[in-house]
C-alpha cells in the first residue's frame, strides 16, 4: 500500500518530520511518501497561506498521487482545504484530518472538541470548522473549537514567515501545547463535557502523546488519525 501525504505549503520545511511520524505509525507493508506544493514566494511559509490561492495546486497534487499509483492521499492540514473537491476528482481515498478525527470520535460514540492554534484568526477557523462538519454530516459529534495562543509576547507570526526553521516551529508548537494546550483541553472537558479532544493542527502531529496522560479524554493526533483512516479505507475498498 502506498499513501501520499501532501503538505499544502510551498516548501519541504516539515517533510522530514512528517515522514518520520508517518513511518513510525504506519502498518506493516505501508509505504509513505511526502510531497509539498510548488507555490510562488508570496504564498510560502511554515503554515497554510491565509489566501486560498493554492487550491489548484493542491488538487493537481491529489490527481498526481492517483496518476502515480498511490492508493490514498492525505491533505496535511486540519482545515481540510479543497478536500471535498479533491474527493470528487479521483477514485482513490482522499483524507482530511478534520473529517478523519471527528469520524473517529463519532465511531466511539464520543463527543469531540477541537483545539486550534489562533494563527489564522479565531472567527475564521471556527466558522470554517462548523461549516465543514455540517457538510460532512458530522456536526452532531462535535461541540466547538477552543483556541490555543501560539505566541508569547514579542514573537513574530508564523504565517508567511520564510525565515523560521522547522526546529523553531516544532519547539513553538510543543511549548504552547504544554503551557496552554493542556489547560485548554481540561477546560473544554469540564465546560463542554467532551470525551475526545482533537488536536487541530498537523504541526501538533507526533506531539500529542507528550500530553495525553495529562488529559482525561480520548486524544486524537491529526497526522496519526489521518494515516490510519487512509489505511482503513484502502483495505476496505480492496474487499469490495
Coordinates of C-alpha atoms in Angstrom, one line a residue:
X1 CA 0.0 0.0 0.0
X2 CA 1.3 3.5 -0.9
X3 CA 0.0 6.6 0.8
X4 CA 1.0 10.1 -0.2
X5 CA 0.9 12.8 2.4
X6 CA 0.6 16.3 0.8
X7 CA 1.9 19.3 2.6
X8 CA -0.2 22.2 1.4
X9 CA 2.7 24.7 1.8
X10 CA 5.2 25.8 -0.7
X11 CA 8.3 24.2 0.8
X12 CA 9.6 20.9 2.3
X13 CA 10.1 22.6 5.7
X14 CA 8.1 19.9 7.5
X15 CA 8.5 17.0 5.1
X16 CA 11.2 15.1 7.0
X17 CA 9.4 15.4 10.3
X18 CA 6.1 14.3 8.9
X19 CA 7.7 11.3 7.1
X20 CA 9.3 10.2 10.4
X21 CA 5.9 10.4 12.2
X22 CA 4.0 8.6 9.5
X23 CA 6.6 5.9 9.1
X24 CA 6.6 5.3 12.8
X25 CA 2.9 4.7 12.9
X26 CA 2.3 3.1 9.5
X27 CA 1.2 -0.5 9.5
X28 CA 3.4 -3.3 8.1
X29 CA 3.5 -3.1 4.3
X30 CA 2.5 0.5 4.0
X31 CA 4.9 2.8 2.1
X32 CA 4.7 6.6 2.9
X33 CA 5.7 9.4 0.6
X34 CA 5.5 13.1 1.4
X35 CA 5.1 15.9 -1.1
X36 CA 4.7 19.6 -0.9
X37 CA 3.1 22.2 -3.3
X38 CA 5.0 24.4 -5.7
X39 CA 3.8 27.9 -4.7
X40 CA 5.0 31.4 -5.6
X41 CA 7.2 33.2 -2.9
X42 CA 4.3 35.3 -1.6
X43 CA 2.5 32.1 -0.6
X44 CA 5.4 30.4 1.1
X45 CA 5.8 29.9 4.8
X46 CA 5.6 27.3 7.5
X47 CA 1.8 27.3 7.7
X48 CA -1.1 27.4 5.2
X49 CA -1.4 30.8 3.5
X50 CA -4.3 32.9 4.5
X51 CA -5.5 33.4 0.9
X52 CA -6.6 30.1 -0.7
X53 CA -4.6 30.7 -3.8
X54 CA -3.1 27.2 -3.5
X55 CA -6.3 25.3 -4.3
X56 CA -5.5 24.4 -7.9
X57 CA -2.0 23.2 -7.0
X58 CA -3.4 21.1 -4.1
X59 CA -6.0 19.4 -6.3
X60 CA -3.3 18.9 -9.0
X61 CA -1.1 17.1 -6.4
X62 CA -4.0 14.8 -5.5
X63 CA -4.6 14.0 -9.1
X64 CA -0.8 13.3 -9.5
X65 CA -0.9 10.9 -6.5
X66 CA -3.6 8.9 -8.2
X67 CA -1.8 9.0 -11.5
X68 CA 1.5 7.9 -9.9
X69 CA -0.2 4.8 -8.4
X70 CA -0.7 5.9 -4.8
X71 CA -3.5 4.1 -3.0
X72 CA -4.6 7.1 -0.9
X73 CA -3.8 10.7 -0.4
X74 CA -3.8 12.8 2.8
X75 CA -4.2 16.5 2.7
X76 CA -1.9 17.6 5.6
X77 CA -3.9 20.5 7.1
X78 CA -6.7 20.4 9.7
X79 CA -8.8 23.0 7.8
X80 CA -9.2 20.2 5.2
X81 CA -8.5 22.6 2.3
X82 CA -10.1 21.5 -1.0
X83 CA -10.9 18.1 0.5
X84 CA -14.4 17.6 -0.9
X85 CA -13.4 18.9 -4.3
X86 CA -10.4 16.6 -4.4
X87 CA -12.5 13.6 -3.3
X88 CA -14.8 14.3 -6.3
X89 CA -11.8 14.3 -8.7
X90 CA -10.2 10.9 -8.0
X91 CA -11.2 7.4 -7.3
X92 CA -8.6 6.8 -4.5
X93 CA -9.5 7.8 -0.9
X94 CA -8.5 11.4 0.0
X95 CA -8.3 12.1 3.7
X96 CA -8.6 15.3 5.6
X97 CA -7.5 15.4 9.3
X98 CA -10.7 17.1 10.5
X99 CA -13.1 14.7 8.8
X100 CA -11.0 11.7 9.9
X101 CA -10.7 12.8 13.5
X102 CA -14.4 13.7 14.1
X103 CA -15.5 10.5 12.3
X104 CA -13.1 8.5 14.5
X105 CA -14.6 10.1 17.7
X106 CA -18.2 9.5 16.4
X107 CA -17.4 5.9 15.8
X108 CA -16.6 5.6 19.5
X109 CA -19.8 7.4 20.4
X110 CA -17.8 10.3 21.8
X111 CA -18.4 14.0 21.7
X112 CA -15.3 15.7 20.4
X113 CA -13.9 19.2 20.9
X114 CA -11.1 20.7 18.9
X115 CA -8.0 22.6 20.0
X116 CA -6.7 25.0 17.4
X117 CA -3.8 27.4 17.2
X118 CA -5.0 31.0 16.8
X119 CA -2.7 31.9 14.0
X120 CA -5.3 32.1 11.3
X121 CA -7.9 34.0 13.2
X122 CA -10.4 32.6 15.7
X123 CA -13.7 33.5 14.0
X124 CA -12.4 32.3 10.6
X125 CA -11.3 28.9 11.9
X126 CA -14.4 28.4 14.0
X127 CA -16.7 29.2 11.0
X128 CA -14.8 27.0 8.6
X129 CA -14.8 24.1 11.1
X130 CA -18.5 24.2 11.8
X131 CA -19.4 24.7 8.1
X132 CA -17.2 21.7 7.0
X133 CA -18.6 19.4 9.7
X134 CA -22.2 20.2 8.6
X135 CA -21.2 19.3 5.1
X136 CA -19.7 16.0 6.3
X137 CA -22.8 15.2 8.3
X138 CA -20.6 15.1 11.5
X139 CA -21.7 18.2 13.3
X140 CA -23.7 16.1 15.8
X141 CA -20.5 14.6 17.2
X142 CA -18.8 18.0 17.6
X143 CA -19.0 20.7 20.2
X144 CA -16.8 23.6 19.5
X145 CA -13.3 25.0 18.9
X146 CA -11.1 26.2 21.7
X147 CA -8.1 28.3 20.7
X148 CA -4.5 28.0 22.0
X149 CA -2.3 31.1 21.7
X150 CA 0.6 30.2 19.5
X151 CA 2.9 33.0 20.6
X152 CA 4.3 34.7 23.6
X153 CA 4.8 38.5 23.6
X154 CA 7.5 39.6 21.1
X155 CA 7.3 36.6 18.8
X156 CA 6.6 37.1 15.1
X157 CA 3.7 35.4 13.3
X158 CA 4.5 32.2 11.6
X159 CA 2.1 32.8 8.6
X160 CA 4.3 33.8 5.7
X161 CA 7.4 33.8 7.8
X162 CA 10.1 32.4 5.4
X163 CA 13.0 32.9 7.9
X164 CA 11.9 30.5 10.6
X165 CA 13.3 26.9 10.8
X166 CA 11.5 23.7 11.1
X167 CA 13.1 23.2 14.6
X168 CA 11.8 26.6 15.8
X169 CA 8.3 25.9 14.6
X170 CA 8.2 22.5 16.3
X171 CA 9.5 23.9 19.5
X172 CA 7.0 26.7 19.5
X173 CA 4.1 24.3 18.9
X174 CA 5.4 22.0 21.6
X175 CA 5.9 24.8 24.2
X176 CA 2.4 26.2 23.6
X177 CA 0.9 22.7 23.7
X178 CA 2.3 22.1 27.1
X179 CA 1.9 25.6 28.6
X180 CA -1.5 26.4 27.1
X181 CA -3.0 23.4 25.4
X182 CA -3.3 21.0 28.3
X183 CA -5.2 23.7 30.3
X184 CA -7.4 24.5 27.3
X185 CA -8.3 20.8 26.9
X186 CA -9.1 20.3 30.5
X187 CA -11.4 23.4 30.4
X188 CA -13.2 22.0 27.4
X189 CA -13.7 18.7 29.1
X190 CA -15.2 20.4 32.1
X191 CA -17.4 23.0 30.3
X192 CA -18.4 21.1 27.1
X193 CA -18.4 17.6 28.7
X194 CA -16.4 16.3 25.7
X195 CA -15.0 12.8 25.8
X196 CA -12.4 13.3 23.0
X197 CA -10.0 16.1 22.1
X198 CA -8.8 16.7 18.6
X199 CA -5.5 18.5 18.3
X200 CA -6.5 20.5 15.3
X201 CA -3.2 21.3 13.6
X202 CA -0.9 18.9 11.8
X203 CA 2.1 20.7 13.4
X204 CA 0.9 19.1 16.7
X205 CA 1.3 15.7 14.9
X206 CA 3.7 13.5 16.8
X207 CA 3.5 15.7 20.0
X208 CA 0.1 14.6 21.3
X209 CA 1.5 11.6 23.1
X210 CA 3.6 14.0 25.3
X211 CA 0.4 15.4 27.0
X212 CA -2.2 12.7 26.5
X213 CA -1.7 11.2 30.0
X214 CA -2.5 14.7 31.5
X215 CA -5.9 14.9 29.8
X216 CA -8.9 12.8 30.8
X217 CA -10.2 12.2 27.3
X218 CA -9.5 10.3 24.1
X219 CA -6.7 12.4 22.5
X220 CA -6.6 12.4 18.7
X221 CA -3.4 13.1 16.8
X222 CA -4.3 14.6 13.4
X223 CA -1.4 13.0 11.5
X224 CA -1.8 9.6 13.0
X225 CA -5.6 9.6 12.7
X226 CA -5.4 10.6 9.1
X227 CA -2.9 7.8 8.3
X228 CA -5.0 5.1 9.9
X229 CA -8.1 6.3 8.2
X230 CA -6.3 6.2 4.9
X231 CA -5.1 2.6 5.6
X232 CA -8.6 1.5 6.6
X233 CA -10.2 3.0 3.6
X234 CA -7.8 1.3 1.2
X235 CA -8.2 -2.1 2.9
X236 CA -12.0 -1.7 2.8
X237 CA -12.0 -0.8 -0.8
X238 CA -9.9 -3.9 -1.6
X239 CA -12.6 -6.1 -0.1
X240 CA -15.3 -4.8 -2.3

